[in-house]
Coordinates of C-alpha atoms in Angstrom, one line a residue:
Chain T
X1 CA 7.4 -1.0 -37.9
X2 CA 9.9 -0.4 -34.8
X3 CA 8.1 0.5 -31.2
X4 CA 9.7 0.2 -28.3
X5 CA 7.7 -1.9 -25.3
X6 CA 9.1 -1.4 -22.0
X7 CA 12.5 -0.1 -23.5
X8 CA 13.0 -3.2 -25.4
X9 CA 12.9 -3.0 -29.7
X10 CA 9.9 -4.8 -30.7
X11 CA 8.8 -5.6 -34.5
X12 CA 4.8 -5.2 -35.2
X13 CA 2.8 -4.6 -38.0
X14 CA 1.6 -1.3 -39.3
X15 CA -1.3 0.0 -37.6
X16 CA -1.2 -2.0 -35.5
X17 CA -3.5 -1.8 -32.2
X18 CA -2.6 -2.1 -28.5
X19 CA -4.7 -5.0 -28.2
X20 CA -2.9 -6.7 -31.3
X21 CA -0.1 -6.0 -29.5
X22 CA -1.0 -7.3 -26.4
X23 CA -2.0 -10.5 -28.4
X24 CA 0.9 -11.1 -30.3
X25 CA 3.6 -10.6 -27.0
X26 CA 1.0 -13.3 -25.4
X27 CA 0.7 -10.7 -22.3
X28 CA -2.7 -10.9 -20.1
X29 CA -5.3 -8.6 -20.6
X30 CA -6.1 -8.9 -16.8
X31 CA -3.9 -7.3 -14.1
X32 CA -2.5 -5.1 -16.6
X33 CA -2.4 -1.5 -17.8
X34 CA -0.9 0.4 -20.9
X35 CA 0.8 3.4 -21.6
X36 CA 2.0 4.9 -25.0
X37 CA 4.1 7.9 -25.1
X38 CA 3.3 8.5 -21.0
X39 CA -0.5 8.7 -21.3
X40 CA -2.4 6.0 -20.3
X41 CA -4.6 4.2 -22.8
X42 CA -7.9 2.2 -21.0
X43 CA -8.6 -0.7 -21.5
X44 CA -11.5 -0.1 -23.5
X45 CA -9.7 1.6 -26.0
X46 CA -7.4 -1.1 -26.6
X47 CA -8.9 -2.6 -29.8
X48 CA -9.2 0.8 -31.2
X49 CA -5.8 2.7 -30.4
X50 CA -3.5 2.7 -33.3
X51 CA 0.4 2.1 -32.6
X52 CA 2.9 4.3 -34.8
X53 CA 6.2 3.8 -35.8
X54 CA 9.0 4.8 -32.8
X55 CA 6.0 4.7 -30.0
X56 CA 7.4 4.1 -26.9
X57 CA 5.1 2.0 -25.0
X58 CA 4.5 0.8 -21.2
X59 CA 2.9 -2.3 -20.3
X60 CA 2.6 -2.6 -16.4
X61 CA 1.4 -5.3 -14.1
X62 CA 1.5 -5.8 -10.0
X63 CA 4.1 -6.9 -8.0
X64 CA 5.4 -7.9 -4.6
X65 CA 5.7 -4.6 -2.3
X66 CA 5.0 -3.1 0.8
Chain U
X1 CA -14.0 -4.9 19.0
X2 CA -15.3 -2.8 16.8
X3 CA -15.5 -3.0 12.7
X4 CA -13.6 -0.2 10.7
X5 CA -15.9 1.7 8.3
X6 CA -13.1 3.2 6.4
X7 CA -14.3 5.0 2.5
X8 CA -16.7 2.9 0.8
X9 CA -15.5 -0.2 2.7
X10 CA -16.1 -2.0 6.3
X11 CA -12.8 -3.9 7.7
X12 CA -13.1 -6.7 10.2
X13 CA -9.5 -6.6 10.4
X14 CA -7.5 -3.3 11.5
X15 CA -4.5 -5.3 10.1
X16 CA -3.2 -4.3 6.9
X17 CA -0.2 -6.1 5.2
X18 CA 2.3 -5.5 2.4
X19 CA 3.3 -8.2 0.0
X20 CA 7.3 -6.9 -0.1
X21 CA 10.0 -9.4 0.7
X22 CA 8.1 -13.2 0.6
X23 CA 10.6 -15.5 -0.2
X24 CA 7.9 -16.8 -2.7
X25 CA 4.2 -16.1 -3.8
X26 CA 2.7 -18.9 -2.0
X27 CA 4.3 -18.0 1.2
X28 CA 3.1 -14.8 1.1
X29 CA -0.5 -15.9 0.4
X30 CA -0.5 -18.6 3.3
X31 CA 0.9 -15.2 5.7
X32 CA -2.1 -13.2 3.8
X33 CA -4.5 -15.4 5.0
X34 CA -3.0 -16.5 8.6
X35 CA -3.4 -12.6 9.3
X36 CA -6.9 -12.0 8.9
X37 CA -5.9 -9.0 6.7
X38 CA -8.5 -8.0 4.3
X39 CA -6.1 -5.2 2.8
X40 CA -3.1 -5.5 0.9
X41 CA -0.5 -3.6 -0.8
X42 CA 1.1 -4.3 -4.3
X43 CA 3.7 -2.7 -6.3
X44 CA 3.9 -2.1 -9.7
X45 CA 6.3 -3.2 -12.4
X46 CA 6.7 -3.4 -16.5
X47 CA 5.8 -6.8 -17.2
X48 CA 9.4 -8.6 -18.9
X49 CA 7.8 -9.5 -22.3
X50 CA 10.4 -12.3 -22.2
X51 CA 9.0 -14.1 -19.0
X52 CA 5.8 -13.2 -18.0
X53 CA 5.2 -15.6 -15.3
X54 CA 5.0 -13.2 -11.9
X55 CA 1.9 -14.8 -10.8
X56 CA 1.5 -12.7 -7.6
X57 CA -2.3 -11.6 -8.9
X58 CA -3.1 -15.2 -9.3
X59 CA -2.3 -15.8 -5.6
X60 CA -4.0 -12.7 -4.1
X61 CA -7.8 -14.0 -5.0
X62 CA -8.5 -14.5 -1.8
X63 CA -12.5 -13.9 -0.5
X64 CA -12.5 -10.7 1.6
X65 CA -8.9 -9.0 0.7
X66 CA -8.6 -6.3 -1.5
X67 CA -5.6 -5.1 -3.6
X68 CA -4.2 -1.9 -2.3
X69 CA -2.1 -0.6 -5.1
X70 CA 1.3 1.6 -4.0
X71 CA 3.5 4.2 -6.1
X72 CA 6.5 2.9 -4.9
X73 CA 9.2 4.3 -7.7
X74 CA 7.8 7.6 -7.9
X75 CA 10.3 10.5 -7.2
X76 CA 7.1 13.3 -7.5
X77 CA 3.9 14.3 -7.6
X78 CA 3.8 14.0 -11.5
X79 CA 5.3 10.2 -11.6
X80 CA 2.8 9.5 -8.7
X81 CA 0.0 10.5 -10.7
X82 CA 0.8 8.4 -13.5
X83 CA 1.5 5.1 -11.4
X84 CA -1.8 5.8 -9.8
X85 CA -3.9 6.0 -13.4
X86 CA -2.0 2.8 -14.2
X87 CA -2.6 1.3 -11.1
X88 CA -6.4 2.0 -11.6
X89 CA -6.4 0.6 -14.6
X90 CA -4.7 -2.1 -13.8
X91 CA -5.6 -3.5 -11.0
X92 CA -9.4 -1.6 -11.2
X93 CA -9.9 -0.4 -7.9
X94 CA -9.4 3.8 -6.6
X95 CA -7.9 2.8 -4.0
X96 CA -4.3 3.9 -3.7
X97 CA -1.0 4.1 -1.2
X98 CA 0.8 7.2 -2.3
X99 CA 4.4 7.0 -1.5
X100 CA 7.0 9.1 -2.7
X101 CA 10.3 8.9 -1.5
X102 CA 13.2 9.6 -3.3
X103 CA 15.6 9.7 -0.9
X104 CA 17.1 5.6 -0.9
X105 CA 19.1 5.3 2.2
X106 CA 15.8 6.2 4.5
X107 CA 13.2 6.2 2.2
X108 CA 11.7 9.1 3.9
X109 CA 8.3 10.4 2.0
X110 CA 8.8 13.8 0.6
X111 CA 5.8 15.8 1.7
X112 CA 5.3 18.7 -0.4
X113 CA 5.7 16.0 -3.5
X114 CA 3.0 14.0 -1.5
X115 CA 1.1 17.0 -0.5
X116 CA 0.9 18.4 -4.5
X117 CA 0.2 14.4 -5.8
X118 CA -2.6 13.7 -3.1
X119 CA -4.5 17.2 -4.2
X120 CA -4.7 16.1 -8.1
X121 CA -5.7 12.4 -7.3
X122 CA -8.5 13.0 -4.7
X123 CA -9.8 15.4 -7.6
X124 CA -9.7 12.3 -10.2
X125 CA -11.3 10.2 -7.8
X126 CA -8.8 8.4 -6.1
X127 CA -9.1 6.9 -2.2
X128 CA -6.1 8.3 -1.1
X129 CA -3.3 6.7 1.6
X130 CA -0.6 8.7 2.1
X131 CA 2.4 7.6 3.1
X132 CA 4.2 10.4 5.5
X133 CA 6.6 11.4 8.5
X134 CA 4.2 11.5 11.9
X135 CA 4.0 15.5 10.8
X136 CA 0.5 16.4 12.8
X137 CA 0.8 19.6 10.5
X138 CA 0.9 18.1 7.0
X139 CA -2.0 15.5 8.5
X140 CA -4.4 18.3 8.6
X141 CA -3.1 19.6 5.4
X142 CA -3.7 16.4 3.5
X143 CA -7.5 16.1 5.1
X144 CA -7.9 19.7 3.5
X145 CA -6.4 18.5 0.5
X146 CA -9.1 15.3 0.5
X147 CA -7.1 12.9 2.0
X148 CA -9.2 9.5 2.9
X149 CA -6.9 8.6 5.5
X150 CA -3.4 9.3 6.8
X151 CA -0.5 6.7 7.1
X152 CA 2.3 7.9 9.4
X153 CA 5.3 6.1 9.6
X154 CA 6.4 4.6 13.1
X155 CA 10.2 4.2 12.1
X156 CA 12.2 4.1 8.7
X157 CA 10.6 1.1 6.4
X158 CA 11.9 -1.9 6.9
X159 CA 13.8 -1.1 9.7
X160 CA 11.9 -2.2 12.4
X161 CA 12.6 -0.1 14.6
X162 CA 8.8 0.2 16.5
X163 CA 7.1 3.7 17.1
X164 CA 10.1 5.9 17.2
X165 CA 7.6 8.9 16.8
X166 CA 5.2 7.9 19.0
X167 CA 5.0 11.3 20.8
X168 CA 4.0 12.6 17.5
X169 CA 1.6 9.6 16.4
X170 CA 0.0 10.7 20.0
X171 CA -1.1 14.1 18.8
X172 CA -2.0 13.0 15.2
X173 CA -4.5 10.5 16.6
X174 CA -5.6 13.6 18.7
X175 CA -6.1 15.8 16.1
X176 CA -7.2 13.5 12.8
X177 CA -10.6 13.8 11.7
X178 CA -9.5 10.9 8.8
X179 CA -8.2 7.3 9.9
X180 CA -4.9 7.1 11.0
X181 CA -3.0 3.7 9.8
X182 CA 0.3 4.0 11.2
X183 CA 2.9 2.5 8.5
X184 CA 6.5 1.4 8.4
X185 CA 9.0 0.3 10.9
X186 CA 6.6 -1.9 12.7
X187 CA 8.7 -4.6 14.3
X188 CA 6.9 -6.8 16.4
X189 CA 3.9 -7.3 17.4
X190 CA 4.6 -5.5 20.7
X191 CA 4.5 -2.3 18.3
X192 CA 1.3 -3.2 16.6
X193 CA -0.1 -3.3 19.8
X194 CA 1.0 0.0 21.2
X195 CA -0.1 1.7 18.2
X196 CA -3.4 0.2 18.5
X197 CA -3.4 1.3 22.5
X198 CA -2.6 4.4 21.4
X199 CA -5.9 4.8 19.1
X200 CA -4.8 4.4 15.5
X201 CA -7.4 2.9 13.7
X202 CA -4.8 0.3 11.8
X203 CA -1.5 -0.7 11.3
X204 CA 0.2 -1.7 8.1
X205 CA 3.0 -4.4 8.3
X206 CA 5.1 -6.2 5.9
X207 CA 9.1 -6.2 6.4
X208 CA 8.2 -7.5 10.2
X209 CA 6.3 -10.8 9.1
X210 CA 7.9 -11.3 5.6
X211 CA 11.3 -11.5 6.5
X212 CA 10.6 -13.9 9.7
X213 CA 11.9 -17.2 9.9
X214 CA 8.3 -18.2 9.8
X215 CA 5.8 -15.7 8.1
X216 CA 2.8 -17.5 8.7
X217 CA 3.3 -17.7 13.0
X218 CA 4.2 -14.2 12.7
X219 CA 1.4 -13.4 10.8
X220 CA -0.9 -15.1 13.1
X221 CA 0.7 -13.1 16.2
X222 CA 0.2 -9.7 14.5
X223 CA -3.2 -10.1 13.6
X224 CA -3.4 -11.4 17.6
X225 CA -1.5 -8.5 18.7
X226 CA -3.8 -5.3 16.3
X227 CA -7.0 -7.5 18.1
X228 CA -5.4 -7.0 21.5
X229 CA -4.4 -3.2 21.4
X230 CA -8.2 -2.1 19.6
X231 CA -9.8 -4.3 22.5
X232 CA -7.8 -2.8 25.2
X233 CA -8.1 0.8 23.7
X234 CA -12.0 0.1 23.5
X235 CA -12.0 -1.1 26.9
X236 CA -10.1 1.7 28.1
X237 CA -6.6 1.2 29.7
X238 CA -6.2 2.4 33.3
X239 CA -4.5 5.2 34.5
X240 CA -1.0 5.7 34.8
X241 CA 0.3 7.2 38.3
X242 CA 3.5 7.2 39.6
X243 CA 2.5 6.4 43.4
X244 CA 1.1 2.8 44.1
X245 CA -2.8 1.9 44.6
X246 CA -2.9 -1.2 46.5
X247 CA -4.5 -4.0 45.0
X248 CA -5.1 -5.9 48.1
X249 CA -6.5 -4.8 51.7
X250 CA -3.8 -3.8 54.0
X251 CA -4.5 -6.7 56.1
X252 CA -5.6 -5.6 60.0
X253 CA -5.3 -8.9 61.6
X254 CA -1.0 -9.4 61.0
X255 CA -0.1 -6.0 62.5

């Protein structure tokens, strides 16, 4: 199915969970949070929140800044 | 000098510092450490599934410092929120600069934004530091509104300009039952001092030290310069008087 992941196109299973997600784009599970559709998911929901098809997710980390 | 119980935390240093502007991450660490800081702000940005390799986490593990997580971006109280619930999740700590300012060519905090955001987070739980104009009024407002500390500005960010509102700062300091951190347009550590002198309980600096040609000396003298002003202020400067008060005997024996 198409998502979108930080407003790029991204190709991922059906069903697919966040964490699955996070696994297959090789992104750090530490330092990092998640949002799909503007609601933040925790991080221990991650291996249990289902993506669907057109879910437009955010995946944040830190950064330099004042 | 004194320590600075401050929330659920106790601060040797009343030196805060923001991680903006390092020409690189190791820099920025090395200045982290020369300044005795043991708070320090981070932004936050999506991570570029294409290159993931913004280690700035990696070189923040430093003994003592904690992560001080800002909502930088945010044009209101709503887009504050939700950098904050990221940032908690994130980075997992409570703790949280609010700063929403949508204007770009002063970066000026909008307060009723600030005002509306600060209400909802200290109600989710959130340690609140709110980035504002020296506005004594909107202080008392945001301690009503369970502010854990306020965070007045001195001059425009990055601008170094010093303590422009000083006046204002003044009567903030006078009136604040919560810390008062003064933040932004710190430019030297001449200012850091004077707002220390003055009574604030901290300063936050990052523009003034990370743009130096040497971070780390300038680090060093700020953290020098926050120890001077809180031991003089402790100490108790002496008064000010416009005639003189000699500071030697007249002496009898040459007239």
């Amino acid at each position: 199915m198409q998502i979108k992941v930080n407003n790029q196109e991204v190709e991922m299973p059906n069903n697919c969970t966040v964490n699955e997600l996070i696994v297959a784009q090789k992104i750090p599970h530490k330092g990092v949070a998640i949002a799909v559709n503007n609601k933040v998911v925790p991080k221990i929901n991650w291996g249990n929140f289902i993506i669907n098809p057109n879910d437009e997710i955010l995946i944040i980390t830190a950064t330099q800044g004042g | 000098m004194s320590a600075f119980n401050f929330a659920d935390k106790t601060f040797s240093s009343r030196l805060f510092l923001g991680t903006g502007k390092f020409k690189n991450n190791t820099l920025m660490k090395d200045s982290v450490i020369e300044s005795g800081s043991e708070l320090v702000t981070v932004a936050l940005k999506r991570v570029d599934v294409k290159d993931k390799n913004d280690d700035l986490l990696n070189h923040l593990h430093i003994p003592n410092v904690h992560l001080l997580p800002n909502t930088s971006g945010a044009r209101t109280a709503k887009e504050a929120v939700f950098a904050a619930e990221l940032a908690r999740e994130a980075l997992e700590t409570n703790w949280l600069k609010l700063e929403i300012h949508p204007d770009p060519k002063y970066l000026l905090p909008d307060a009723i934004e600030t005002l509306k955001a600060c209400e909802e987070l200290a109600k989710k739980g959130f340690i609140v530091l709110p980035y504002i104009h020296a506005d004594p009024v909107l202080c008392k407002l945001l301690e009503s509104a369970g502010t854990a500390a306020v965070m007045p500005l001195g001059a425009p960010i990055g601008s170094n300009k010093g303590l422009v509102s000083i006046d204002f700062l003044e009567i903030i300091i006078e009136q604040s039952n919560v810390p008062v951190i003064v933040d932004a347009g710190i430019g030297a550590p001449s200012h850091a001092a004077k707002a220390m002198e003055i009574g604030a309980d901290a300063v936050l600096v990052n523009t003034a030290i990370a743009v130096s040609d040497n971070p780390v000396q300038m680090a060093k003298a700020f953290k020098l310069a926050v120890e001077a002003g809180r031991m003089a202020y402790e100490a108790k400067l002496a008064p000010v008087t416009s005639k003189a008060h000699a500071s030697s005997p007249l002496t009898a024996f040459l007239g």
